[in-house]
Short mmCIF file of C-alpha atoms in Angstrom, two decimals:
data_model
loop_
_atom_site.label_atom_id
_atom_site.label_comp_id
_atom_site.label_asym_id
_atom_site.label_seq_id
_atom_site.Cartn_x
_atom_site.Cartn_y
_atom_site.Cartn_z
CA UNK C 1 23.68 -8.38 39.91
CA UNK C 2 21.00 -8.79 42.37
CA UNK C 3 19.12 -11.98 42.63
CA UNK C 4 14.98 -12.64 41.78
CA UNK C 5 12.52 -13.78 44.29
CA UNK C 6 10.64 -16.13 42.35
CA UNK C 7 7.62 -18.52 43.11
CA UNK C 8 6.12 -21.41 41.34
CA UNK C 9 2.32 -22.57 41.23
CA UNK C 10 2.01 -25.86 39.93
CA UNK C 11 4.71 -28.30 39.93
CA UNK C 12 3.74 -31.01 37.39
CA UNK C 13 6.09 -31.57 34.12
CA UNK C 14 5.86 -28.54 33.05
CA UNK C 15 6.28 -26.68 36.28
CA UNK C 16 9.23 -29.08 37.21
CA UNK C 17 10.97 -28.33 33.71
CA UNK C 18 10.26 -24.02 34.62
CA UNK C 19 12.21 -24.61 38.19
CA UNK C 20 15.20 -26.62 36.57
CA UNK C 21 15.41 -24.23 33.68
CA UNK C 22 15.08 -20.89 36.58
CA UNK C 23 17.83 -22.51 38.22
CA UNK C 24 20.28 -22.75 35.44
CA UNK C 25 19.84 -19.11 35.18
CA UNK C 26 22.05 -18.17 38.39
CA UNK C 27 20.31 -15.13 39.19
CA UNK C 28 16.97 -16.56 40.30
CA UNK C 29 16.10 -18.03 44.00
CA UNK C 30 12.88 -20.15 43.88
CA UNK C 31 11.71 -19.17 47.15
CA UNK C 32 7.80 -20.65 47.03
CA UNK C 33 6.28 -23.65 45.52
CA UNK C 34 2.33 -23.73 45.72
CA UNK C 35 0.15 -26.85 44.73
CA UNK C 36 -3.63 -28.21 45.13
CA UNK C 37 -2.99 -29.10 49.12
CA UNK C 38 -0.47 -28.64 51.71
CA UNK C 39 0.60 -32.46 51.66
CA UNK C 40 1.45 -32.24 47.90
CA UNK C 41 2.98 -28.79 47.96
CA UNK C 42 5.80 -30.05 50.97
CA UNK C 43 6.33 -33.75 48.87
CA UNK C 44 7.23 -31.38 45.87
CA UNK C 45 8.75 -28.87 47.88
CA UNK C 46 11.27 -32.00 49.40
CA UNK C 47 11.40 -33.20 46.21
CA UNK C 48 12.89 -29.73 44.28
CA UNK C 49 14.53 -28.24 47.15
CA UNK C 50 12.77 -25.59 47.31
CA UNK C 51 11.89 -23.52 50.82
CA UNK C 52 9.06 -22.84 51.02
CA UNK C 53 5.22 -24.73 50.46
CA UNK C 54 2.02 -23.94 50.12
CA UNK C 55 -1.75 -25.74 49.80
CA UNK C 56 -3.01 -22.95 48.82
CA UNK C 57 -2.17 -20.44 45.92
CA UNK C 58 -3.20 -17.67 46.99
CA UNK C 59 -1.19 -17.75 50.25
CA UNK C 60 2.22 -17.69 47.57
CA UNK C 61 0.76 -14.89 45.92
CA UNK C 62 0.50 -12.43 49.23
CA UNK C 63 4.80 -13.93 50.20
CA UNK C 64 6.37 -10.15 50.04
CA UNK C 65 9.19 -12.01 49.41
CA UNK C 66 7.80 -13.03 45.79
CA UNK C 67 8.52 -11.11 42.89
CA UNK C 68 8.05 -12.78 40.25
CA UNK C 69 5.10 -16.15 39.91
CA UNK C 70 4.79 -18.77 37.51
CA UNK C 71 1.71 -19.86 36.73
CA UNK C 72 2.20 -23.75 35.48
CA UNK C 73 -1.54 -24.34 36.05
CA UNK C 74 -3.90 -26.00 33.71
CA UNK C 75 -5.66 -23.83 31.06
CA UNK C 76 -8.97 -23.31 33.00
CA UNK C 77 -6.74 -21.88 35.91
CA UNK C 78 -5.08 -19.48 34.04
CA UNK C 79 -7.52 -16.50 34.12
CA UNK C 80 -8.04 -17.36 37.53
CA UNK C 81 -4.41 -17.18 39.24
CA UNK C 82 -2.93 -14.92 36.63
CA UNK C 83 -5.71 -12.23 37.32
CA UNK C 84 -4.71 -12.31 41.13
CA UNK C 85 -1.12 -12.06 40.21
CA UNK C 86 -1.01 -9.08 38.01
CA UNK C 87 -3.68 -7.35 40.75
CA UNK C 88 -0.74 -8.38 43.24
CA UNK C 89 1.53 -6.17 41.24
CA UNK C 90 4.33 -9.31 40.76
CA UNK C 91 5.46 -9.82 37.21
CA UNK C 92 4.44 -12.98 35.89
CA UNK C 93 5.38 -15.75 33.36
CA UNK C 94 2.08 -17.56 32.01
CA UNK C 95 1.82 -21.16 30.34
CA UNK C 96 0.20 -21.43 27.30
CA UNK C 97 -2.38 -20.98 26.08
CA UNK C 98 -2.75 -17.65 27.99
CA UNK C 99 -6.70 -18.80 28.54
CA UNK C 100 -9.38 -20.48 27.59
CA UNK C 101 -10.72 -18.14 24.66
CA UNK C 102 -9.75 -14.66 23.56
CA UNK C 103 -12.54 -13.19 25.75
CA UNK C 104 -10.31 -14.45 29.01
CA UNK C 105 -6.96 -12.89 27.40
CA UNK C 106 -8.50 -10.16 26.86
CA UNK C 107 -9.81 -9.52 30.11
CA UNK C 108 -5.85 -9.86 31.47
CA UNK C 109 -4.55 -7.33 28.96
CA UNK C 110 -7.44 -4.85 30.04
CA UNK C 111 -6.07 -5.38 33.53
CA UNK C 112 -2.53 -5.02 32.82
CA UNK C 113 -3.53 -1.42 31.69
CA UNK C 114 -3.70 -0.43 35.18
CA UNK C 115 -0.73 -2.39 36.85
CA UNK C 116 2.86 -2.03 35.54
CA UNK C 117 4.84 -5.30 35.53
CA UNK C 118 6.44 -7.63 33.30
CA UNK C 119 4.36 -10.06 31.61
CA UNK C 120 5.34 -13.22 29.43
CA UNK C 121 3.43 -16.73 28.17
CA UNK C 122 5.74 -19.62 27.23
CA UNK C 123 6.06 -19.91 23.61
CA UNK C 124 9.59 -21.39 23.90
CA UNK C 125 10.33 -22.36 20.27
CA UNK C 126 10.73 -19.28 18.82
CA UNK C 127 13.92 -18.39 21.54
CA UNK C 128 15.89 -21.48 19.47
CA UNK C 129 18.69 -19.60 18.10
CA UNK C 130 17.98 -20.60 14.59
CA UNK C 131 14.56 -19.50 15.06
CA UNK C 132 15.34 -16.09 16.28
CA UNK C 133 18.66 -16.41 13.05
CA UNK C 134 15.83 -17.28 10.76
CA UNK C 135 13.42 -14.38 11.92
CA UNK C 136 16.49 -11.64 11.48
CA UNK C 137 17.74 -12.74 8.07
CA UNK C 138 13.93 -12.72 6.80
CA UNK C 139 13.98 -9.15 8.44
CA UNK C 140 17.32 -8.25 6.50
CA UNK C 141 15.70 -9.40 3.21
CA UNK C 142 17.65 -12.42 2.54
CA UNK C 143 14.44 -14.42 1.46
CA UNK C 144 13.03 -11.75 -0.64
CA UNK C 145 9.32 -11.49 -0.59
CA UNK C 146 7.66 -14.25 1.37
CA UNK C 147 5.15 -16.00 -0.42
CA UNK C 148 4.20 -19.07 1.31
CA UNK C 149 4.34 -20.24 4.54
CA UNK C 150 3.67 -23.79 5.82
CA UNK C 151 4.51 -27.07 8.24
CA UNK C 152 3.56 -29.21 11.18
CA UNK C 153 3.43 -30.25 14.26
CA UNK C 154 2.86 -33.96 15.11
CA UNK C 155 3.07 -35.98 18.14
CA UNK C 156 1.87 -39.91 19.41
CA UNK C 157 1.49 -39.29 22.95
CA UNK C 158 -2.75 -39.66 22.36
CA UNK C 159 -2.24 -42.61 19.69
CA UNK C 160 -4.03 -45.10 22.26
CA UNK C 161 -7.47 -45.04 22.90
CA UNK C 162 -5.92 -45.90 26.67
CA UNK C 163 -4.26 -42.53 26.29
CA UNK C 164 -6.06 -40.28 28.83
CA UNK C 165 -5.16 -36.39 30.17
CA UNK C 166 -7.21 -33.53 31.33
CA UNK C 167 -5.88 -31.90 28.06
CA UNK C 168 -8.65 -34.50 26.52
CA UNK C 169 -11.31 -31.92 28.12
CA UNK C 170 -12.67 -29.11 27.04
CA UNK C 171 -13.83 -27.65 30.49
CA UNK C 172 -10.05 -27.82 31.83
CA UNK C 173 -8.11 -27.04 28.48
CA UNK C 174 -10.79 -25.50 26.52
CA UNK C 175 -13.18 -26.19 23.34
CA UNK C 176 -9.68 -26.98 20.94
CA UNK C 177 -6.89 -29.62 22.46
CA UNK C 178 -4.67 -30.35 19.30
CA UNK C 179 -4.51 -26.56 18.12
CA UNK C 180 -4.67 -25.16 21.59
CA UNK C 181 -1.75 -27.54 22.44
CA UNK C 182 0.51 -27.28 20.31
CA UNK C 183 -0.75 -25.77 17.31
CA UNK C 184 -0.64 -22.73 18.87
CA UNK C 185 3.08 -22.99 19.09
CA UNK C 186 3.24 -23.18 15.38
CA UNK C 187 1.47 -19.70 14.84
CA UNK C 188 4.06 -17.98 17.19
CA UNK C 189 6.50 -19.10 15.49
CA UNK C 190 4.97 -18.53 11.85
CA UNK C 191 4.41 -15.03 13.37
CA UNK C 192 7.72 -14.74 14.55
CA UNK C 193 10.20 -15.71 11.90
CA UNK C 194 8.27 -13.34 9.34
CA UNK C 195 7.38 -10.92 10.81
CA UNK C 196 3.78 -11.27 9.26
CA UNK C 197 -0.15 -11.63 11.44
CA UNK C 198 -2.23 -14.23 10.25
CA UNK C 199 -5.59 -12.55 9.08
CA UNK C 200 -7.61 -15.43 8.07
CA UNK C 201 -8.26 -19.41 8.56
CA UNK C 202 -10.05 -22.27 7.01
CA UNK C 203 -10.09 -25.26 9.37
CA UNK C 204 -10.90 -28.55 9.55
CA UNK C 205 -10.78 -30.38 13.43
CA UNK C 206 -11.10 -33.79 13.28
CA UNK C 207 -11.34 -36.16 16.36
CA UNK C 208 -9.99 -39.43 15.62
CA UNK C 209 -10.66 -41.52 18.71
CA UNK C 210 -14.16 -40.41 19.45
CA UNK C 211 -14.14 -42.41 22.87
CA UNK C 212 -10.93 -43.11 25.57
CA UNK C 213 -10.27 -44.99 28.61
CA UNK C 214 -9.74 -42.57 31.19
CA UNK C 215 -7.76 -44.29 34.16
CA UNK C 216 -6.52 -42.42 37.34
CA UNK C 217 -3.33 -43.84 36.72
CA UNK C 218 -2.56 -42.54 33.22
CA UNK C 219 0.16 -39.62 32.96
CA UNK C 220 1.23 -37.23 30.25
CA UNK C 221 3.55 -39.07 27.87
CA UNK C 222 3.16 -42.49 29.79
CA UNK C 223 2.29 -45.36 27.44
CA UNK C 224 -0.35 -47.70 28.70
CA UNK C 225 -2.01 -49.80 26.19
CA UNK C 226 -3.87 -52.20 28.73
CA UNK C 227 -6.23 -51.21 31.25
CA UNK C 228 -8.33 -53.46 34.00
CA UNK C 229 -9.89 -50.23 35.24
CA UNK C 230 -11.34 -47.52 33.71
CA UNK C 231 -14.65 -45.43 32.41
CA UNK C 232 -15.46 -44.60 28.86
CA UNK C 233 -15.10 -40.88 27.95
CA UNK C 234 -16.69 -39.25 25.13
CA UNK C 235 -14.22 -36.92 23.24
CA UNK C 236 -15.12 -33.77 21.89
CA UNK C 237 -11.44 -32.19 21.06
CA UNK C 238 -9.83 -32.67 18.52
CA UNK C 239 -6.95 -35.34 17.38
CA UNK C 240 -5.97 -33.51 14.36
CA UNK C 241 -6.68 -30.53 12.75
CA UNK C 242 -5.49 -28.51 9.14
CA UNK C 243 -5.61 -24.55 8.83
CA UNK C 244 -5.27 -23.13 5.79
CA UNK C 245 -3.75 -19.41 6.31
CA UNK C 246 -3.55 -16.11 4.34
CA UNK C 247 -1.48 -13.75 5.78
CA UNK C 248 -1.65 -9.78 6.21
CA UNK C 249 1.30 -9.08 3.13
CA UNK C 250 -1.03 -11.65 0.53
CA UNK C 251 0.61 -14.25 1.00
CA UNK C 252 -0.77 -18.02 1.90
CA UNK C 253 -0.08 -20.66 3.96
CA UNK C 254 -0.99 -24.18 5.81
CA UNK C 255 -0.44 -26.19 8.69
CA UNK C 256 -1.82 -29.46 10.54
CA UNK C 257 -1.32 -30.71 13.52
CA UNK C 258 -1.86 -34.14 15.31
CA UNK C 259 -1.52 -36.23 18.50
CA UNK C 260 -1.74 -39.36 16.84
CA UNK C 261 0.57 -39.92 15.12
CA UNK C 262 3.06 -43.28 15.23
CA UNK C 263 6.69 -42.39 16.07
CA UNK C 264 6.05 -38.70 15.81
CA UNK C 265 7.16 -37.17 19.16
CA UNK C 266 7.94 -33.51 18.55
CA UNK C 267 8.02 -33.16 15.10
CA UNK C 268 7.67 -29.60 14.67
CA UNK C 269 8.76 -28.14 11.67
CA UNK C 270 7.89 -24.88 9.40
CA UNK C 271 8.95 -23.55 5.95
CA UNK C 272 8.98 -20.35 4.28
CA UNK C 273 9.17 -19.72 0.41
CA UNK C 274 10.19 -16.83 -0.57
CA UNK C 275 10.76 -14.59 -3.96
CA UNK C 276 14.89 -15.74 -3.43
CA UNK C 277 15.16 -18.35 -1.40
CA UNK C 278 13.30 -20.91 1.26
CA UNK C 279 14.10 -21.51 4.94
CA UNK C 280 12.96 -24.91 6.35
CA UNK C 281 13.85 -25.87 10.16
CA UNK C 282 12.71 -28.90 11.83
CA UNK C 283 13.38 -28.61 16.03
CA UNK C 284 13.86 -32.02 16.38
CA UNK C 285 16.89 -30.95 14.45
CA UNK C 286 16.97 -27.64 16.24
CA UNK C 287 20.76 -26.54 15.23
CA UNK C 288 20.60 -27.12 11.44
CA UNK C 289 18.43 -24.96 8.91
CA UNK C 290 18.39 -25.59 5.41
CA UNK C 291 18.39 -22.98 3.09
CA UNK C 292 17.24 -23.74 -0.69
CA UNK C 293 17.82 -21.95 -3.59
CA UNK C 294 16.98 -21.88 -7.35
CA UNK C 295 20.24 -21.08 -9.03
CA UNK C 296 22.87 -22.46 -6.81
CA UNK C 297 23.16 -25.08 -4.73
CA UNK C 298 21.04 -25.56 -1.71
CA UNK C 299 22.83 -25.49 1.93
CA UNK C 300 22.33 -26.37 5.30
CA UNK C 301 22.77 -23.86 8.16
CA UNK C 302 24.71 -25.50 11.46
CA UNK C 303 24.05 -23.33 14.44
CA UNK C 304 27.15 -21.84 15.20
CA UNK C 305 27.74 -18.71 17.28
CA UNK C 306 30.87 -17.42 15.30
CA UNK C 307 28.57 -17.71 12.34
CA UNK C 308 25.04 -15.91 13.25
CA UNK C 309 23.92 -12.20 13.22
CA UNK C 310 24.51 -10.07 16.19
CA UNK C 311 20.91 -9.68 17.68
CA UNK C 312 20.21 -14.37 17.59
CA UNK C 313 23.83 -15.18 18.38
CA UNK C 314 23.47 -14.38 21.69
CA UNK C 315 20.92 -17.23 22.20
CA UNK C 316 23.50 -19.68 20.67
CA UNK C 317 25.96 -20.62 23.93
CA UNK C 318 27.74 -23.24 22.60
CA UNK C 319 30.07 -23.80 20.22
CA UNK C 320 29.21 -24.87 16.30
CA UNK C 321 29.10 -28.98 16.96
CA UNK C 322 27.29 -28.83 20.34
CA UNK C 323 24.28 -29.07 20.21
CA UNK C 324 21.15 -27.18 21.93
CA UNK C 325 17.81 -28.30 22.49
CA UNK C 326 14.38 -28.06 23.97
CA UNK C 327 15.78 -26.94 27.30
CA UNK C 328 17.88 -24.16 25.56
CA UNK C 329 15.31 -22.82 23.78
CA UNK C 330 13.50 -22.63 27.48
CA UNK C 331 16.34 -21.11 29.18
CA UNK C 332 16.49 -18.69 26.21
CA UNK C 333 13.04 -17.87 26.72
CA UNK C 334 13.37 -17.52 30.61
CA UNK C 335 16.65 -15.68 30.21
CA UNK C 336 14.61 -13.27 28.19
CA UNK C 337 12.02 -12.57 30.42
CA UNK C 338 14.14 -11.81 33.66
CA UNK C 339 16.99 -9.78 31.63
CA UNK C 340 13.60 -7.67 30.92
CA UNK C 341 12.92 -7.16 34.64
CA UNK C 342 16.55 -6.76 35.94
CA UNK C 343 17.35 -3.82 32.92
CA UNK C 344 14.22 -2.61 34.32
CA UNK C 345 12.61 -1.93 30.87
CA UNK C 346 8.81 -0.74 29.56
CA UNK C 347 6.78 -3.82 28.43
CA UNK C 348 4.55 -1.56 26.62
CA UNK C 349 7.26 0.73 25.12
CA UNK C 350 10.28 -1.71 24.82
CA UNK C 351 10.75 -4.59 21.91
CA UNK C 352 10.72 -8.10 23.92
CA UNK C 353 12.09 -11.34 22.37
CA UNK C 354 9.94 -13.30 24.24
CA UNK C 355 5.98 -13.54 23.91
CA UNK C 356 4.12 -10.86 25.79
CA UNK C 357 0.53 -11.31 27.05
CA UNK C 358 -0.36 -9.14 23.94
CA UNK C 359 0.86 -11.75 21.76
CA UNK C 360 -0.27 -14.68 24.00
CA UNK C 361 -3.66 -13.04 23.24
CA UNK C 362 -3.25 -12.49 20.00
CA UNK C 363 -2.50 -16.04 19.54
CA UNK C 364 -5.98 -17.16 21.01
CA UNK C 365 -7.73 -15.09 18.69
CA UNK C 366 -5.98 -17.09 16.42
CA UNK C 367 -7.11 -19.85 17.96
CA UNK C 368 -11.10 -18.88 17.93
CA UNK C 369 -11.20 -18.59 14.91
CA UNK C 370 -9.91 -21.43 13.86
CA UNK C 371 -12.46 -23.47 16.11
CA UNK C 372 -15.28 -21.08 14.46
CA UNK C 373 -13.68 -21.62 10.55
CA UNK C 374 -13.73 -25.93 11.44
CA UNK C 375 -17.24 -25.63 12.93
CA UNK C 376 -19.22 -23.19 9.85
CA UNK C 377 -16.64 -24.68 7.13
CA UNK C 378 -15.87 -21.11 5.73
CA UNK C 379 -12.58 -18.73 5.99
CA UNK C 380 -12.96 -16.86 9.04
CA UNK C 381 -10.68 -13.47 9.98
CA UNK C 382 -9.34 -13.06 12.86
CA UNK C 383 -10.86 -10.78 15.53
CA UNK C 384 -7.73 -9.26 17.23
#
């Protein structure tokens, strides 16, 4: 098996956790790191081990060497550096959200019309293997009709009014933070595991802590409830936000999200009722699914290999007992996306586990209309 030039642009926490997960894969060389200057991009070059650095982005993107580019930028970058990618011809694995608003996505998939490479956006949860074991037994019937659809996603990481990220602003992550975030996680997966589109929304984006410290200090995830130095920002994205759903088969849904929430660190979790049975899976406790019933005992589902359907055990690489996490899912994901290139399939004519542009796009659709639905206070469909 031949190996993958690959190069990286951006090499925060994210872009650190896409070259450690690229690296467990075996079959990938990270050739190229890029960042905002030349003295950051050769500290994080050092740092990963990684040959070669560059100040500049655009200098990775022209490497001959490169086939494939990450692009761990923030959101307001993304239309940007992924537009110069795909007109580069190199395959390339987005971030999410895929842009700012669906007007940006759409511009890429317009543009992919005329280039043929691989494309992907990082909506890892849906490659856990009892995600992708949910999603096949709904698509064998063994739920029966689905019927409702609901769950959340909660974190603390923004409980502080210290708490300060460029994910706080609109003009570098766009006009939604919470549903943008990590909200738009949940409708992948919602998506996913049925099999279903989301057609309409009724919203309501709330932002708790109207005004944060913003420190040049302050990291994602860092805790730091005391500050000497600082300016007061005004915050215009949201803390929280509910979305009531309906669905294109009739049926309903809802889901809320929040960044401020006490001892809630990645407590993402979704359930689906159906006409025979429910499905409820929480990732914190990624390798168990419980399965409830009416007539007969309810059960809960341990992720084991020996035990799963032939098209989601193949995500599952340990043994029933050990488990697999956030990381899996991501290597999952990532294993996806390059089996894709190395097969040397047809992104527009070949089924992909992983998300495609056309469903990272399809996702901020999603999103727009949920930040129209919270804004005029009425359902809103979505404008795919």
């Amino acid at each position: 098996m031949r190996k993958i030039k690959t190069g990286v642009i951006g090499a925060g926490f994210i872009g650190a956790t896409h070259i450690e997960i690229l690296r467990r894969l075996g079959y990938v060389d990270i050739v190229a790191l890029a960042e905002t200057d030349q003295e950051l991009a050769d500290q994080k070059a050092e740092e990963f081990y990684i040959p070669k650095a560059y100040g500049n982005y655009k200098d990775l993107i022209k490497d001959p060497e490169i086939e494939v580019i990450h692009n761990c930028t923030p959101n307001n970058m993304h239309l940007k550096v992924n537009t110069e990618i795909i007109k580069a011809d190199k395959h390339i694995f987005s971030e999410k959200p895929l842009a700012m608003d669906s007007q940006q996505s759409l511009q890429m998939l317009n543009l992919l019309k005329e280039h043929k490479i691989v494309h992907g956006v990082n909506f890892n949860y849906r490659m856990y293997p009892l995600a992708q074991e949910m999603k096949q037994k709904i698509k064998d019937g063994e739920i029966g009709d689905i019927r409702l659809v609901h769950g959340s996603y909660l974190q603390d990481w923004l409980l502080y009014d210290t708490d300060y990220n460029w994910r706080v602003e609109p003009e570098v992550a766009g006009k939604t933070r919470a549903i943008g975030d990590i909200g738009s996680h949940w409708c992948d997966l919602a998506q996913t595991v049925t099999g279903l589109k989301i057609e309409e929304v009724y919203a309501d984006l709330s932002t708790i802590i109207p005004i944060r410290k913003k420190s040049k200090t302050v990291e994602t995830f860092s805790v730091n409830k005391e500050l000497t130095d600082y300016e007061d920002k005004r915050i215009e994205t949201e803390d929280w936000a509910a979305v009531l759903i309906k669905f294109n088969n009739g049926a309903r849904g809802v889901f809320y999200v929040s960044q401020v929430s006490a001892g809630r660190k990645c407590y993402f979790n979704i359930e689906i009722n159906g006409s025979k049975s429910t499905f409820y899976w929480n990732q914190e406790k990624g390798d168990r699914m419980w399965v409830g019933y009416r007539d007969q005992p309810n059960r809960e589902v341990m992720r084991d290999p020996n035990q799963m359907t032939q098209d989601s055990k193949k995500y599952a690489f340990l043994p029933g007992g050990h488990p697999e996490g956030w990381n899996d899912a991501f290597k999952n994901n990532l294993s996806a996306f390059y089996t894709f290139i190395l097969q040397g399939k047809d992104i527009d004519k070949d089924p992909a586990d992983f998300a495609t542009f056309r469903e990272g796009h399809d996702i901020m659709a999603i999103t727009d209309a949920i930040a129209e639905s919270s804004q005029k206070k009425q359902w809103v469909k979505i404008n795919r």
